[in-house]
Short mmCIF file of C-alpha atoms and ligand atoms in Angstrom, two decimals:
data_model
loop_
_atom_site.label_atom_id
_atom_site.label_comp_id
_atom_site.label_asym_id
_atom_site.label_seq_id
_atom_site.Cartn_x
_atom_site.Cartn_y
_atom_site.Cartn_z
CA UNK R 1 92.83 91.58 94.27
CA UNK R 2 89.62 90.17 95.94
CA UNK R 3 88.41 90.80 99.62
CA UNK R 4 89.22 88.11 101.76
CA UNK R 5 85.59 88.84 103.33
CA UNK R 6 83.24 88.71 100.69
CA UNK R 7 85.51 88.32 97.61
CA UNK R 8 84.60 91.63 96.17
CA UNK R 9 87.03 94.12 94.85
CA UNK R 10 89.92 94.91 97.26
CA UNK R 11 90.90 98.42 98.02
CA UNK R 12 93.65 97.30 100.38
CA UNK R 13 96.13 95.02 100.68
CA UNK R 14 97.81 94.10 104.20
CA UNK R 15 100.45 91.74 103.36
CA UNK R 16 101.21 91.47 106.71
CA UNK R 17 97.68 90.03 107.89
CA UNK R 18 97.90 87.64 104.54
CA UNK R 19 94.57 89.68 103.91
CA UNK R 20 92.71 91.92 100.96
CA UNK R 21 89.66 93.55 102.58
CA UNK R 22 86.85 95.88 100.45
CA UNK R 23 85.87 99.06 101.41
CA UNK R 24 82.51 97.79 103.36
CA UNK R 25 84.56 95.49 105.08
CA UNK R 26 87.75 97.40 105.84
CA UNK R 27 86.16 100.01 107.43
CA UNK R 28 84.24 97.36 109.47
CA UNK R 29 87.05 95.97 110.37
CA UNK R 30 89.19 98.68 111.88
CA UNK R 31 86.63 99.40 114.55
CA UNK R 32 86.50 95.63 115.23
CA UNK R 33 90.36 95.51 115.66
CA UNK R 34 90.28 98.80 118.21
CA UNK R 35 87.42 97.32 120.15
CA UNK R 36 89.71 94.19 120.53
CA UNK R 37 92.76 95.81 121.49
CA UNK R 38 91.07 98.53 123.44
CA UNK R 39 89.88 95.38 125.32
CA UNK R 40 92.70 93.31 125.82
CA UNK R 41 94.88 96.05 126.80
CA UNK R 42 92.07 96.92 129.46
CA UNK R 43 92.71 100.80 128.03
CA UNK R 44 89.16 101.70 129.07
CA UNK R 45 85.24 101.01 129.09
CA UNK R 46 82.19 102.65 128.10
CA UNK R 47 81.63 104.18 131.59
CA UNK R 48 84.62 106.18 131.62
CA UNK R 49 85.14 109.48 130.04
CA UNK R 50 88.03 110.08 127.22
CA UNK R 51 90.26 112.69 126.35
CA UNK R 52 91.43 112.31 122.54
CA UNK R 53 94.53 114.39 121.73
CA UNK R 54 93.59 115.69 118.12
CA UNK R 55 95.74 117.42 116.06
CA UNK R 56 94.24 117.73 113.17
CA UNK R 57 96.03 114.84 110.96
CA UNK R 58 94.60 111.39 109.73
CA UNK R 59 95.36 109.50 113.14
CA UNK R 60 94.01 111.76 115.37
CA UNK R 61 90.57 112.13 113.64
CA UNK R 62 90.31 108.64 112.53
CA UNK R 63 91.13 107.97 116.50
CA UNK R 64 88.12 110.03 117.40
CA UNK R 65 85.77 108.93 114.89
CA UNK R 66 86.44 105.14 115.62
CA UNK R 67 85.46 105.55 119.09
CA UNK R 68 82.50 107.36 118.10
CA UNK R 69 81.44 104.23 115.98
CA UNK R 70 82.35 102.06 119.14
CA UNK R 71 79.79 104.25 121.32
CA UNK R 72 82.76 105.55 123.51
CA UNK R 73 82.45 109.22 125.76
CA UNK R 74 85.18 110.92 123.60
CA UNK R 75 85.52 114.44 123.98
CA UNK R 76 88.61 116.09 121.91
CA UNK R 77 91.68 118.26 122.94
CA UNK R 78 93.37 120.78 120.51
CA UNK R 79 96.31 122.61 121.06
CA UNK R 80 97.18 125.43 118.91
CA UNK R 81 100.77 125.64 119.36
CA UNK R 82 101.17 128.72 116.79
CA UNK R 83 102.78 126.95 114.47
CA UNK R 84 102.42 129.02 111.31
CA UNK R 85 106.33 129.45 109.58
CA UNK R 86 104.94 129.65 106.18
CA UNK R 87 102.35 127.31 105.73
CA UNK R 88 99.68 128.56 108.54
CA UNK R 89 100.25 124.82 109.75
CA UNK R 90 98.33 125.04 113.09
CA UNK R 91 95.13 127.65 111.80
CA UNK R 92 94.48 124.85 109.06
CA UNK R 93 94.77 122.10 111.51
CA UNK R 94 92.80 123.93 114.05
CA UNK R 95 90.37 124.69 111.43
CA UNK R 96 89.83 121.26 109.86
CA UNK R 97 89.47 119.87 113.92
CA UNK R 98 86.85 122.13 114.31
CA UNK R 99 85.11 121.59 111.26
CA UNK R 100 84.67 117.45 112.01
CA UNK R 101 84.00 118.09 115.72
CA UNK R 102 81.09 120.16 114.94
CA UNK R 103 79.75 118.33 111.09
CA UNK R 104 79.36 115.34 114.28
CA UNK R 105 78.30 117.42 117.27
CA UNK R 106 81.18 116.61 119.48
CA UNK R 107 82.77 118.70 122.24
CA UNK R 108 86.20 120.13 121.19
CA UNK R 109 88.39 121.52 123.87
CA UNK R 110 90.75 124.12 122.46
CA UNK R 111 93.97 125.46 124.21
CA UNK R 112 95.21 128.71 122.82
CA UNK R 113 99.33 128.86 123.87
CA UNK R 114 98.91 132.27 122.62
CA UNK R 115 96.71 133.82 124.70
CA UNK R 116 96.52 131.71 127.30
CA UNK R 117 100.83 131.95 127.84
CA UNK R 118 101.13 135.03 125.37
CA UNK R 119 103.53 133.03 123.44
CA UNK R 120 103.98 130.89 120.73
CA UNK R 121 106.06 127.11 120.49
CA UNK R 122 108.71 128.78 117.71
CA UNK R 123 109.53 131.56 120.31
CA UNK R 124 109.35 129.14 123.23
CA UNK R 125 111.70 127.15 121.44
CA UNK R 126 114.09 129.52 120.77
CA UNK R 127 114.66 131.03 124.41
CA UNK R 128 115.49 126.84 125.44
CA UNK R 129 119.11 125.22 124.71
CA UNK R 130 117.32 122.33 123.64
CA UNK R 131 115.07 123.96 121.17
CA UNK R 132 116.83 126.44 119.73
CA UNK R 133 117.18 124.43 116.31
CA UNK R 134 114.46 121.75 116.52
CA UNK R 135 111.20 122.82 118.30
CA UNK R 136 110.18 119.23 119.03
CA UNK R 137 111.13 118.49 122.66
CA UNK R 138 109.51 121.70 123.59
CA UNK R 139 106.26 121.26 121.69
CA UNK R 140 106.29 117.85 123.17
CA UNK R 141 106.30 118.83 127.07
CA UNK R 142 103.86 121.74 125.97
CA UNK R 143 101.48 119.14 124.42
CA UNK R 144 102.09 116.55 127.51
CA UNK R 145 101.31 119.63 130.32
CA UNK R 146 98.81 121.14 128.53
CA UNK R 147 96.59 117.49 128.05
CA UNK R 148 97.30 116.75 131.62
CA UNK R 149 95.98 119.91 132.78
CA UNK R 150 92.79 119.50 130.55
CA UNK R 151 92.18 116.30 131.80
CA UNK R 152 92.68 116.92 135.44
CA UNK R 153 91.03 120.43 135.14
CA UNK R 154 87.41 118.78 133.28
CA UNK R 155 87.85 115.52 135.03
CA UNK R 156 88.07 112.92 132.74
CA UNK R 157 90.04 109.29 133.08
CA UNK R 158 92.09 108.84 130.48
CA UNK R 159 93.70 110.64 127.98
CA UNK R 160 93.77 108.98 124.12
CA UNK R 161 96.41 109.78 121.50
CA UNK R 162 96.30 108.63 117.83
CA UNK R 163 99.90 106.87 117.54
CA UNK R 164 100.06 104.14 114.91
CA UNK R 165 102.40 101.35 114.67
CA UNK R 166 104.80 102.88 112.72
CA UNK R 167 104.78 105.82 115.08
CA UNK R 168 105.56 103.18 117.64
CA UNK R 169 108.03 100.91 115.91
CA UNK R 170 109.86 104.30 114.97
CA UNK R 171 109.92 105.47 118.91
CA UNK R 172 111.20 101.63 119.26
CA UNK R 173 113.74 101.84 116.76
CA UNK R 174 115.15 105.21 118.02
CA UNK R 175 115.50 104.18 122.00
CA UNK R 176 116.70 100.97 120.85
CA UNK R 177 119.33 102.09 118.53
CA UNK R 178 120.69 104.94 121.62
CA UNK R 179 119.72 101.90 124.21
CA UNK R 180 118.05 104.01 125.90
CA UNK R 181 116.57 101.87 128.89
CA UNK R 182 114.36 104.00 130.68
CA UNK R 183 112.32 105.26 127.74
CA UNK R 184 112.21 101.23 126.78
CA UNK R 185 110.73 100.67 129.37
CA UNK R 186 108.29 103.06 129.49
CA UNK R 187 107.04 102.38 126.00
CA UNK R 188 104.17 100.89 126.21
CA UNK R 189 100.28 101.59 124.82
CA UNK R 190 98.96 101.72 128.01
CA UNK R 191 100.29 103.82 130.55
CA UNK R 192 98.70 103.59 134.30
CA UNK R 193 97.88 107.40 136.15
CA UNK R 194 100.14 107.61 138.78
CA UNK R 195 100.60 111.22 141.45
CA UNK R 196 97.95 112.94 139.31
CA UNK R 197 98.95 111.93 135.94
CA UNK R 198 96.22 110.85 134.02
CA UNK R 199 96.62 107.35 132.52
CA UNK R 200 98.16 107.63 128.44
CA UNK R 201 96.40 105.37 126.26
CA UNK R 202 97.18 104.17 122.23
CA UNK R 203 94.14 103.06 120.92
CA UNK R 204 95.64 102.43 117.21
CA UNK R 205 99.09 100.91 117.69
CA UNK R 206 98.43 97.87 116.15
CA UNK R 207 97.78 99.57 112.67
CA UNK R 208 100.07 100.38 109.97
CA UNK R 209 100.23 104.24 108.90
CA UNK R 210 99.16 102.71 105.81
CA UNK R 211 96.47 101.52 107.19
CA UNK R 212 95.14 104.83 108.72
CA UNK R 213 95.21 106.87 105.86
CA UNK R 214 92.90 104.96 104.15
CA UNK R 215 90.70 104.40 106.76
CA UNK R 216 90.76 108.38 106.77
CA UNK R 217 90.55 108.58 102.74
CA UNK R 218 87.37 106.21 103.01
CA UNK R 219 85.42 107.32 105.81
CA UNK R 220 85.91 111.02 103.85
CA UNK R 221 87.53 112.58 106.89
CA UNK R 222 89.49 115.96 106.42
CA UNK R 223 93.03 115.99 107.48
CA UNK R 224 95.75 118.10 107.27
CA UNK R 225 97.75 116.88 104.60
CA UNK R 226 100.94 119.16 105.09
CA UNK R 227 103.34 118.07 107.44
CA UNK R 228 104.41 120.17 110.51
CA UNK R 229 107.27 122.80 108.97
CA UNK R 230 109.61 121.51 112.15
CA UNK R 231 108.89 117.83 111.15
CA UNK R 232 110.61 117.51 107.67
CA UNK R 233 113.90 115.42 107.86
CA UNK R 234 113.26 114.35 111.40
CA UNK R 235 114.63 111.30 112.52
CA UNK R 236 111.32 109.93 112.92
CA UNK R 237 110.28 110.20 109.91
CA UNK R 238 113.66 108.39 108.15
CA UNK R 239 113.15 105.49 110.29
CA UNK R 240 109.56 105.04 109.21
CA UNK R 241 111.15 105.21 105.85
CA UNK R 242 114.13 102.97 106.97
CA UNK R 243 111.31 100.32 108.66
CA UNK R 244 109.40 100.77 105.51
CA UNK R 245 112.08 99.21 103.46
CA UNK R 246 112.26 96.70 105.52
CA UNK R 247 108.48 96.33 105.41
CA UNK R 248 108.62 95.99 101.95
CA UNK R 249 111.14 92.74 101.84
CA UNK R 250 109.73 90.96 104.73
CA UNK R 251 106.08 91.82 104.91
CA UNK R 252 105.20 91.81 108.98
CA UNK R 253 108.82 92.62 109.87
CA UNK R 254 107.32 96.42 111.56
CA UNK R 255 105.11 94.61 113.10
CA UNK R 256 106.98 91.90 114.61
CA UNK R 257 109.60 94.62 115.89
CA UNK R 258 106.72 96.30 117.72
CA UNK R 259 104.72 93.11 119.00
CA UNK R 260 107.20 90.79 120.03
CA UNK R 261 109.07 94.27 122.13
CA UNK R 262 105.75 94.17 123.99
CA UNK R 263 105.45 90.28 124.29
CA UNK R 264 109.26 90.10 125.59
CA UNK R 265 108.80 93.40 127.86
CA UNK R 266 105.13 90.89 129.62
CA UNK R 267 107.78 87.84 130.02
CA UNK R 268 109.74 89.97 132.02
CA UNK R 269 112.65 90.51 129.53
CA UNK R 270 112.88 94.69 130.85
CA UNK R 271 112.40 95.28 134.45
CA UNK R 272 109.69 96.82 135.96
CA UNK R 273 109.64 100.25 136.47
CA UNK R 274 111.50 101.12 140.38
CA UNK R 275 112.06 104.17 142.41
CA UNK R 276 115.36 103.93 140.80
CA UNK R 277 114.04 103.95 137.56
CA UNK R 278 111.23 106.32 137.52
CA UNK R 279 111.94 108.95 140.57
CA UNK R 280 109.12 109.75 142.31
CA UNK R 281 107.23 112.97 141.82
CA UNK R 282 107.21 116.35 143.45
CA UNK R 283 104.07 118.53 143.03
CA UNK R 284 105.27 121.87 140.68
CA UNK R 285 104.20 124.57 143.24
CA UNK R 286 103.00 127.65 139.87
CA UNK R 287 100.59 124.76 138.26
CA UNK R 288 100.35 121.83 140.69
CA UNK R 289 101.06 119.26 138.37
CA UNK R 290 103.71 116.66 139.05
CA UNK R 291 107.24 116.70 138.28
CA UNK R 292 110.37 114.65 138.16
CA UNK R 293 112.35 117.26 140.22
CA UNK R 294 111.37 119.46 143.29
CA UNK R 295 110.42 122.90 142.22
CA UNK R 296 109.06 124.84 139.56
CA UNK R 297 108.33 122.25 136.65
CA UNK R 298 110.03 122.56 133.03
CA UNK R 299 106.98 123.84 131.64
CA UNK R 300 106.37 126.35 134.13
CA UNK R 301 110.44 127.26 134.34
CA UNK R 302 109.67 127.51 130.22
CA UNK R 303 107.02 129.74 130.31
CA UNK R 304 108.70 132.13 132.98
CA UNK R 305 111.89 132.60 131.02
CA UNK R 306 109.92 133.11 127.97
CA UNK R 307 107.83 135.95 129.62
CA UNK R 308 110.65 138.00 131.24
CA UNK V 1 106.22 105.83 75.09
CA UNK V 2 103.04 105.50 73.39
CA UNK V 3 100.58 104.31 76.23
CA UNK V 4 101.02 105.95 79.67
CA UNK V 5 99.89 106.84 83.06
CA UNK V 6 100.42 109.86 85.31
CA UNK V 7 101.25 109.32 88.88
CA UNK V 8 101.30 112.38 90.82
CA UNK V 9 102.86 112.51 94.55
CA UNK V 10 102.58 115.82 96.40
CA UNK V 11 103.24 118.10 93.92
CA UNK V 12 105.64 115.96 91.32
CA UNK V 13 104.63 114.41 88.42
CA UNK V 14 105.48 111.03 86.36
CA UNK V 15 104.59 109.46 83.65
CA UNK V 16 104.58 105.81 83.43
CA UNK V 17 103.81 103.01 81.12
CA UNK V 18 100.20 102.36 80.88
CA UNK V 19 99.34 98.30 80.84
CA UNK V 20 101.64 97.01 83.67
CA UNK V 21 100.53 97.46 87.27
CA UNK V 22 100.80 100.01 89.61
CA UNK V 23 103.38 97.87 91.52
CA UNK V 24 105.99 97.77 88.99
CA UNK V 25 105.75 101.59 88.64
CA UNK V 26 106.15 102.07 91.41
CA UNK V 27 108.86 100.22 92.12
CA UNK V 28 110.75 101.98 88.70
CA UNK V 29 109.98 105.06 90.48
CA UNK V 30 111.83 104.02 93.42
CA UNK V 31 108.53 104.74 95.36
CA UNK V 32 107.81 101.87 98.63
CA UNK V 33 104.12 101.16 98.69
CA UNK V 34 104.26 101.12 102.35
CA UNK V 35 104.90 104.69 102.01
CA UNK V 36 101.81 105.89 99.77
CA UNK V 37 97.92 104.48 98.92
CA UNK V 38 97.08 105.20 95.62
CA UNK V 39 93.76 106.37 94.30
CA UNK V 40 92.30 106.31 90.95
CA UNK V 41 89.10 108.75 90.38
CA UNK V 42 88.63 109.05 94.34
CA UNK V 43 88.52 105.66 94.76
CA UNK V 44 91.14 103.70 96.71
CA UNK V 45 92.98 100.44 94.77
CA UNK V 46 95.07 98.03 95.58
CA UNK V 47 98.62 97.85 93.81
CA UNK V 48 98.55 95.10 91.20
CA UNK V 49 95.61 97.10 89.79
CA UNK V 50 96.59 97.76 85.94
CA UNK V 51 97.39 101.24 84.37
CA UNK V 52 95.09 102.65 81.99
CA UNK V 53 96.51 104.54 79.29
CA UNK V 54 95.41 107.87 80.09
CA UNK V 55 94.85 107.92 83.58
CA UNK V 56 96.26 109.72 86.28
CA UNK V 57 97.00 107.94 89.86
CA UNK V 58 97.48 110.16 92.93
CA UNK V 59 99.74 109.34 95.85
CA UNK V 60 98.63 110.16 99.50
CA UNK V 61 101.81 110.07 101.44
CA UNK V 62 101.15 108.30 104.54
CA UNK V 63 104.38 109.42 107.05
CA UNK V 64 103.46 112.03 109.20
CA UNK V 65 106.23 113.22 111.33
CA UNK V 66 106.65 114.98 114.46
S1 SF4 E 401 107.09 118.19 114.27
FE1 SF4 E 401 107.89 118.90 116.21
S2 SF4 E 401 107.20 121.01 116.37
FE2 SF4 E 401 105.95 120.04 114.78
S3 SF4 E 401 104.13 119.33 115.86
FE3 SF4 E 401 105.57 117.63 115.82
S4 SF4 E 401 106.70 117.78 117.75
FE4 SF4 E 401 105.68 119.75 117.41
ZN1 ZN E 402 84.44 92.52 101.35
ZN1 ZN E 403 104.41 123.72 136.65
#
């Protein structure tokens, strides 16, 4: 296959752009695309300073070096959750984070949930109804308190997460197939700060998975390969693979799913977000941050029960 | 099978015809490439690149989960 650009050898094929690209002009073009997006979705400019959520995995990284290439203030965030059943998942992530933050010279926040909490997400988990056999919904309010506090704490403007499009179409699938209306309409890859939360931006949810992990493979970077030991079998995971298959007979159908959600959701297809909708916040009165109900926060109530 | 190709995916191993493309073994090997990118010698190709007799392709798994 020849690159559309230059008509050199392909190394990628996205049937869903009608397009083979080379490596030279690939990994030009993925920057282009962000710079594009990042623009049109007004997610933020040069003169602000950005938080980039980095786990460790291809998304992440790539996320970080792309707006490094772009000439963006990007500092990183990791949080080691303590992750380690078996596979020492979160000391190899936290190790390869630290190793590209500081091959490049970049600043690399870390939060320890060990010793700054004195416990660990597995043991969290367990003390919580939720949690008690999937860690997930715990590690996620963990991950969303602990970048909120970061940001507000170092002052920076918005925080940056590395979900793809098939992250995104899978979210979509998920609320959509449970109708779930107030997480629809929340979806969204940029989300404004509102009562001290800082604004949530997507920087790479117009690209395929695919599509990131060569970008990653290419530009060399070292990611942890291994999937979180909580992840396997998720349902997030079988609808990629479900969307996949779909992918595969109607090239652009993930894409379309994701797009055309957003395109319907500007037309004014979901309603806005209302009191109603989204309650208004209360200020948690242990870590000041704000919360959907008045009191301690679930983070904080999480922590507490976890200590005593 | 006289000519063939090894395709490794995490830690499995196949062996596949050598002279058709990588699409078509993949495909036999019930295996979407939306899922994977394949590399040959470090370097990444595309999927209707043909199989050497000899060679061995390696899967990256692209899902991440959680
Ligand atoms: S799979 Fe679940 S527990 Fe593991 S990192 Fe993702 S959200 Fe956290
Ligand atoms: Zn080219
Ligand atoms: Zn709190």
């Amino acid at each position: 296959m020849k690159c559309k650009k230059c008509r050199g050898k392909a190394v990628i094929n996205m049937r869903h752009h009608n397009m083979g690209l080379c490596k030279d002009d690939f990994l030009q073009w993925i920057p282009e695309q962000t710079q594009k997006h990042i623009e049109k979705q007004k997610m933020f400019t040069t003169d602000e300073k950005i938080l980039v959520a980095v786990s460790g995995g291809k998304d992440s990284l790539a996320l970080w070096d792309i707006l490094q290439i772009l000439g963006y203030q990007a500092d990183g965030l990791y949080i080691a959750l303590g992750i380690d059943e078996g596979i020492s998942y979160s000391a190899e992530s936290q190790r390869l984070t630290s190793a590209f933050a500081n091959a490049r010279d970049l600043k690399l926040h870390v939060v320890n949930i060990a010793s700054d909490y004195g416990t660990d997400l597995p043991t969290l988990a367990k003390g919580t109804k939720r949690g008690r056999d999937k860690p997930c919904s715990s590690c996620g309010l963990v991950k969303r308190h602990e970048m909120n506090r970061i940001a507000r704490d170092y002052g920076y403007d918005v925080l940056a997460t590395g979900h793809n499009l098939d992250d995104e179409a899978a979210t979509l699938f998920s609320n959509t197939l449970q109708w779930n209306g107030d997480y629809l309409i929340r979806q969204h890859p940029v989300l404004p700060s509102r009562d001290g939360l800082a604004r949530k931006v997507k920087p790479l949810f117009r690209f395929y998975e695919k599509e990131m992990a060569a970008y990653a493979l290419l530009r060399g970077i070292e990611y942890i390969y291994d999937e979180c030991p909580f992840a396997e079998g998720s349902t997030s995971t079988q609808y990629k693979e479900l969307l996949n298959e779909l992918e595969n007979k109607h090239p652009g159908a993930k894409q379309h799913f994701f797009v055309k959600f957003l395109s319907a959701k500007k037309k004014g297809l979901f309603a806005e977000p209302t009191e109603k909708i989204v309650p208004a916040l209360h200020i948690c009165p242990v870590c000041g941050q704000p919360t959907s109900m008045e009191g301690e926060c679930t983070f904080c109530r999480m922590m507490g029960v976890s200590k005593s | 099978m006289k000519y063939k190709t090894t395709i490794v995916l995490r830690d499995k191993k196949y062996e596949v015809k050598a002279g058709s493309t990588l699409l078509s073994a993949l495909k036999k090997l019930e295996i979407l490439p939306e899922s994977v990118i394949c590399v040959r010698g470090g370097e990444l190709i595309t999927e209707d690149s043909i199989l050497k007799d000899g060679e061995t392709i390696k899967l990256v798994s692209v899902i991440s989960g959680g």
